[in-house]
XYZ file of C-alpha atoms in Angstrom:
357
model
C -0.116 -0.124 -0.243
C 1.370 3.490 -0.964
C 2.055 6.017 2.035
C -0.992 7.694 2.946
C 0.450 11.354 1.346
C 0.791 9.616 -2.048
C -2.573 9.146 -2.081
C -3.311 13.035 -1.414
C -2.833 15.860 -3.667
C -2.949 19.702 -3.040
C -6.445 21.412 -3.599
C -5.869 24.261 -6.132
C -8.455 26.375 -3.908
C -8.448 25.213 -0.618
C -12.114 26.197 0.862
C -12.085 28.897 3.353
C -15.375 27.929 4.693
C -14.491 24.332 5.237
C -11.044 25.705 6.624
C -13.248 27.616 9.709
C -15.777 24.469 9.948
C -12.669 22.338 10.655
C -12.638 22.919 14.508
C -16.104 21.910 14.677
C -15.964 18.819 12.827
C -13.035 17.798 14.674
C -14.980 18.749 18.197
C -17.490 16.248 16.778
C -15.466 13.715 15.860
C -13.917 13.840 19.272
C -17.248 13.597 20.946
C -18.358 10.598 19.049
C -14.932 9.009 19.705
C -15.388 10.030 23.324
C -18.718 7.935 23.629
C -16.918 4.720 22.120
C -14.156 5.488 25.012
C -16.849 5.661 27.950
C -18.679 2.642 26.684
C -15.504 0.704 26.417
C -14.884 1.818 29.796
C -17.873 0.655 31.041
C -19.562 4.240 31.475
C -22.597 5.522 30.448
C -22.117 7.645 27.510
C -24.817 10.239 28.060
C -24.225 10.335 31.715
C -20.665 10.657 31.410
C -20.941 13.805 28.832
C -23.166 15.388 31.523
C -20.478 15.153 34.168
C -17.667 16.254 31.743
C -18.962 18.925 30.382
C -22.131 19.873 32.041
C -21.942 19.513 35.692
C -18.818 21.940 35.643
C -20.923 24.547 34.973
C -23.674 24.207 37.001
C -22.540 26.512 40.008
C -20.629 29.976 40.218
C -17.560 28.060 41.633
C -17.447 26.130 38.096
C -17.712 29.203 35.878
C -14.956 30.559 38.489
C -12.624 27.768 37.718
C -13.730 28.052 33.809
C -12.026 31.573 33.796
C -9.205 30.737 35.857
C -7.894 27.896 33.633
C -8.947 29.758 30.348
C -7.101 32.951 30.779
C -3.649 31.281 30.986
C -4.718 29.238 27.895
C -5.793 32.225 26.127
C -3.117 34.692 26.822
C -0.697 31.903 25.701
C -2.158 30.990 22.616
C -2.665 34.708 21.358
C 1.303 35.005 21.443
C 1.964 31.378 19.829
C -0.691 32.555 17.075
C 1.759 35.054 15.705
C 4.691 33.014 15.678
C 2.622 30.020 13.851
C 1.581 32.785 11.254
C 4.931 32.735 10.208
C 5.759 29.433 10.461
C 8.062 29.969 13.701
C 6.753 27.147 16.043
C 7.315 27.817 19.730
C 6.558 24.657 20.930
C 8.181 25.340 24.413
C 5.752 28.095 26.033
C 5.472 25.837 29.078
C 8.966 26.577 29.923
C 8.521 30.275 29.165
C 5.842 29.960 31.462
C 7.932 28.309 34.246
C 10.777 30.870 34.049
C 8.203 33.769 33.932
C 6.847 32.406 37.233
C 10.257 31.975 38.627
C 11.199 35.282 38.036
C 8.047 36.754 39.191
C 8.398 34.696 42.606
C 11.822 35.619 43.062
C 10.566 39.256 43.347
C 7.605 37.999 45.741
C 10.138 36.240 47.980
C 12.785 39.120 48.094
C 10.019 41.356 48.888
C 8.814 38.948 51.770
C 7.377 41.216 54.725
C 7.062 44.711 52.600
C 3.441 45.914 52.169
C 4.359 48.051 49.142
C 1.802 48.721 46.042
C 4.374 47.902 43.648
C 5.469 44.236 44.405
C 2.458 42.641 42.032
C 3.388 45.230 38.874
C 7.165 44.245 39.859
C 6.175 40.595 39.856
C 4.307 40.982 36.402
C 7.309 42.997 34.710
C 9.740 40.234 36.070
C 7.802 37.467 34.536
C 7.532 39.307 31.188
C 11.103 39.747 31.315
C 11.977 36.217 32.366
C 9.580 34.625 29.635
C 10.688 36.809 26.907
C 14.773 35.808 27.812
C 13.522 32.263 27.419
C 12.133 33.007 24.011
C 14.885 35.275 23.133
C 17.551 31.725 23.753
C 15.830 30.073 20.560
C 15.525 32.935 18.510
C 18.979 33.703 18.880
C 19.960 30.034 18.510
C 17.897 30.168 15.137
C 18.916 33.354 13.454
C 22.635 32.685 14.393
C 22.992 28.961 14.167
C 19.986 28.080 12.013
C 18.426 25.659 15.130
C 15.044 24.728 14.626
C 13.007 26.191 17.201
C 10.606 23.219 17.174
C 13.340 21.332 18.995
C 15.391 24.109 21.148
C 12.031 25.526 22.791
C 11.279 22.101 23.380
C 14.386 20.965 24.905
C 14.140 24.522 27.150
C 10.852 23.628 28.418
C 12.484 20.543 30.209
C 15.515 22.685 31.296
C 12.967 24.996 32.773
C 11.363 22.245 34.831
C 14.845 21.038 36.289
C 15.381 24.875 37.339
C 12.203 25.031 39.031
C 13.038 21.871 40.778
C 16.122 22.826 42.118
C 14.970 26.342 43.181
C 12.101 25.004 45.128
C 14.023 21.927 46.466
C 16.979 24.075 47.302
C 17.451 27.980 47.681
C 13.867 28.900 47.848
C 12.388 25.994 49.591
C 10.029 27.023 52.767
C 12.000 26.136 55.852
C 8.731 25.334 57.479
C 7.294 23.612 54.882
C 7.868 19.902 56.161
C 10.394 19.546 53.458
C 8.115 19.546 50.516
C 9.120 21.004 47.539
C 7.614 24.591 47.502
C 8.056 27.802 48.461
C 6.421 30.243 51.546
C 3.472 31.090 50.338
C 3.134 34.813 49.097
C 1.779 37.833 51.231
C -1.476 39.769 50.206
C 0.647 42.150 48.196
C 2.207 39.863 46.031
C -1.148 38.024 44.968
C -4.228 39.338 42.491
C -7.106 40.435 44.528
C -10.032 37.934 44.358
C -13.212 39.491 42.357
C -15.968 37.598 44.167
C -15.678 36.322 47.719
C -15.421 32.634 47.857
C -14.256 32.482 44.027
C -10.433 31.851 43.101
C -11.288 34.105 39.938
C -9.086 37.076 40.593
C -8.318 40.454 38.753
C -5.507 38.717 36.711
C -8.727 38.289 34.054
C -7.960 41.834 33.460
C -4.270 41.059 31.894
C -5.963 38.659 29.495
C -8.995 40.887 28.534
C -6.076 43.752 27.564
C -4.135 40.876 26.018
C -6.959 39.889 23.358
C -7.721 43.654 22.935
C -3.917 44.323 22.091
C -3.573 41.138 19.830
C -6.981 42.097 18.018
C -5.903 45.825 16.970
C -2.220 43.895 16.148
C -3.542 41.804 13.975
C -6.147 44.117 12.184
C -4.201 47.175 11.969
C -0.455 46.305 12.238
C 1.649 46.733 8.917
C 4.092 44.259 10.954
C 1.561 41.604 11.149
C 0.937 41.662 7.494
C 4.725 41.266 7.221
C 4.293 38.106 9.392
C 1.459 36.495 7.337
C 3.329 37.161 4.082
C 6.576 35.513 5.836
C 4.505 32.459 6.831
C 2.519 32.056 3.319
C 5.043 33.356 0.950
C 8.496 33.238 1.945
C 9.562 34.458 -1.454
C 7.520 37.185 -1.737
C 8.577 38.111 1.669
C 12.054 38.266 0.722
C 11.887 39.873 -2.279
C 9.770 42.717 -0.394
C 12.672 43.218 2.058
C 10.853 41.958 4.890
C 13.274 40.442 7.519
C 13.043 36.964 8.547
C 15.654 37.145 11.518
C 13.446 40.183 12.978
C 10.226 38.261 12.575
C 11.707 35.057 14.496
C 12.955 37.550 17.085
C 9.986 39.428 17.395
C 7.229 36.256 17.570
C 9.716 34.380 20.093
C 10.291 36.904 22.106
C 6.426 38.077 22.497
C 5.117 34.617 22.719
C 7.606 34.262 25.398
C 6.738 37.424 27.184
C 3.062 36.593 27.492
C 3.832 33.112 28.411
C 5.907 34.679 31.565
C 3.080 37.005 32.392
C 0.918 33.947 32.302
C 2.913 32.323 34.867
C 3.072 35.076 37.533
C -1.180 34.919 36.726
C -0.436 31.564 38.157
C 1.834 31.681 41.279
C 0.150 35.536 42.013
C -3.179 33.881 41.763
C -4.978 30.268 42.306
C -1.490 28.787 43.357
C -0.154 31.610 45.911
C 3.640 29.982 45.665
C 5.838 28.359 43.574
C 5.836 24.325 43.665
C 6.162 22.052 40.965
C 2.601 21.714 39.978
C 2.218 25.858 39.260
C 1.302 24.536 35.545
C -1.148 21.600 34.602
C 0.611 21.926 30.813
C -0.855 25.221 29.928
C 1.974 25.910 27.265
C 1.403 22.686 25.810
C -2.194 23.056 25.928
C -2.228 26.492 24.191
C -0.666 25.222 21.194
C -3.931 23.195 20.319
C -5.985 26.452 21.600
C -3.924 28.321 18.947
C -4.909 26.147 16.042
C -8.448 25.051 17.361
C -9.028 28.986 17.047
C -7.575 29.061 13.749
C -5.053 31.608 14.654
C -7.576 34.376 15.335
C -7.816 36.296 18.292
C -11.356 35.983 18.662
C -11.694 32.522 17.984
C -8.860 31.578 20.133
C -11.113 32.532 22.804
C -13.679 29.996 22.292
C -11.032 27.670 22.021
C -9.362 28.361 25.009
C -12.854 28.172 27.021
C -13.370 24.803 25.303
C -9.691 23.414 26.570
C -10.274 24.901 29.890
C -13.490 23.047 29.881
C -11.712 19.735 29.231
C -9.635 20.384 32.261
C -12.544 20.899 34.646
C -14.427 17.777 33.099
C -11.471 15.575 33.594
C -10.827 16.371 37.370
C -15.012 16.009 37.671
C -14.677 12.545 35.669
C -11.645 11.722 38.302
C -14.317 12.499 41.188
C -17.781 11.030 39.937
C -16.523 8.569 37.389
C -13.141 6.848 39.119
C -11.695 7.516 35.612
C -7.902 8.169 35.655
C -6.333 11.832 35.403
C -5.267 10.876 31.712
C -8.512 11.149 30.445
C -8.201 14.733 30.135
C -5.073 14.281 27.996
C -7.024 11.654 26.080
C -9.711 14.060 24.764
C -7.028 16.817 24.084
C -5.198 14.623 21.768
C -8.207 13.204 20.207
C -8.974 16.859 19.419
C -5.583 17.812 18.186
C -5.978 14.473 15.943
C -9.043 15.177 14.457
C -8.398 18.773 13.939
C -5.099 17.831 11.986
C -7.269 15.352 9.986
C -9.695 17.631 9.163
C -7.368 20.257 7.955
C -5.074 17.685 6.140
C -8.538 17.006 3.929
C -9.184 20.884 3.447
C -6.001 21.340 1.916
C -5.424 17.942 0.137
C -8.009 15.826 -1.612
C -7.816 12.279 -2.580
C -5.556 11.535 -5.814
C -7.393 10.672 -8.878
C -6.290 7.557 -10.247
C -4.416 7.936 -13.574
C -6.431 6.480 -16.534
C -4.965 3.097 -18.175
């Protein structure tokens, strides 16, 4: 049997409508496959879907948790989408999130005991610089040594994890924390204020809201965004027009690292309240799916971010109510990405017509 790619040929004019419908097709295919999965596990599909997708949203606490999980996903995906448009594939936003959290957490630890109103803004700034620095490393390696950013960003994510483990097990470990790998709990001046009493959603949502508006305006009005898109869709035309590929690589990698770093501060200064080994459940990797599911569009990413956040919440509910393993969330995320890539493959290609004998 010939390889699958030999059975496909590019469509001369891919359908714009189908490109926007392919995320919906992927979601439907994920739900159908998920129902078969639940049945195979001996769980009633309708009851399982209710627990997975409806039950988390039946209380104000559930909506609060949805916002908490959606905000970092949306924030990171907005930055990643710019690079993806230019075919700059930042796969290591998780590492940039961690380094941003380390930089912001360092400010909080250094300012322990102070009640200055500038601590939290300084943490956000430090997180942005930390994430930008971690994004600048693959940018340098790409533009100076032609290293593939897909590999360098991913490898740097592992280094960031080890750096976090070293800091919370060593210099920054809470001396009264029963030897757990964690820092001290941050004081109130180093935390985002809750928006509603008894709920964890906090003022960091306004950072995400500002980012959504800023990225939308940049995408709609900026000539630099035009250069980024041209560089992605027509590299030869981009070079002919004098657009700098190196500048695009630096801009997209540093910017995506910066917003991932800010997302990291949003976690440690929000629902987590300290540095530990579990500051992120994989937001940096899940945001890649969010960006593509949202069609790399600033507004489409919002809907995709809430859907991915709901998968996190549903996975947690399924663990409790259905006694399913924690891996159920990753399974649904993987199925969603698989079907999205499959749908996109048939948007851009069609089955090759057999040659006449």
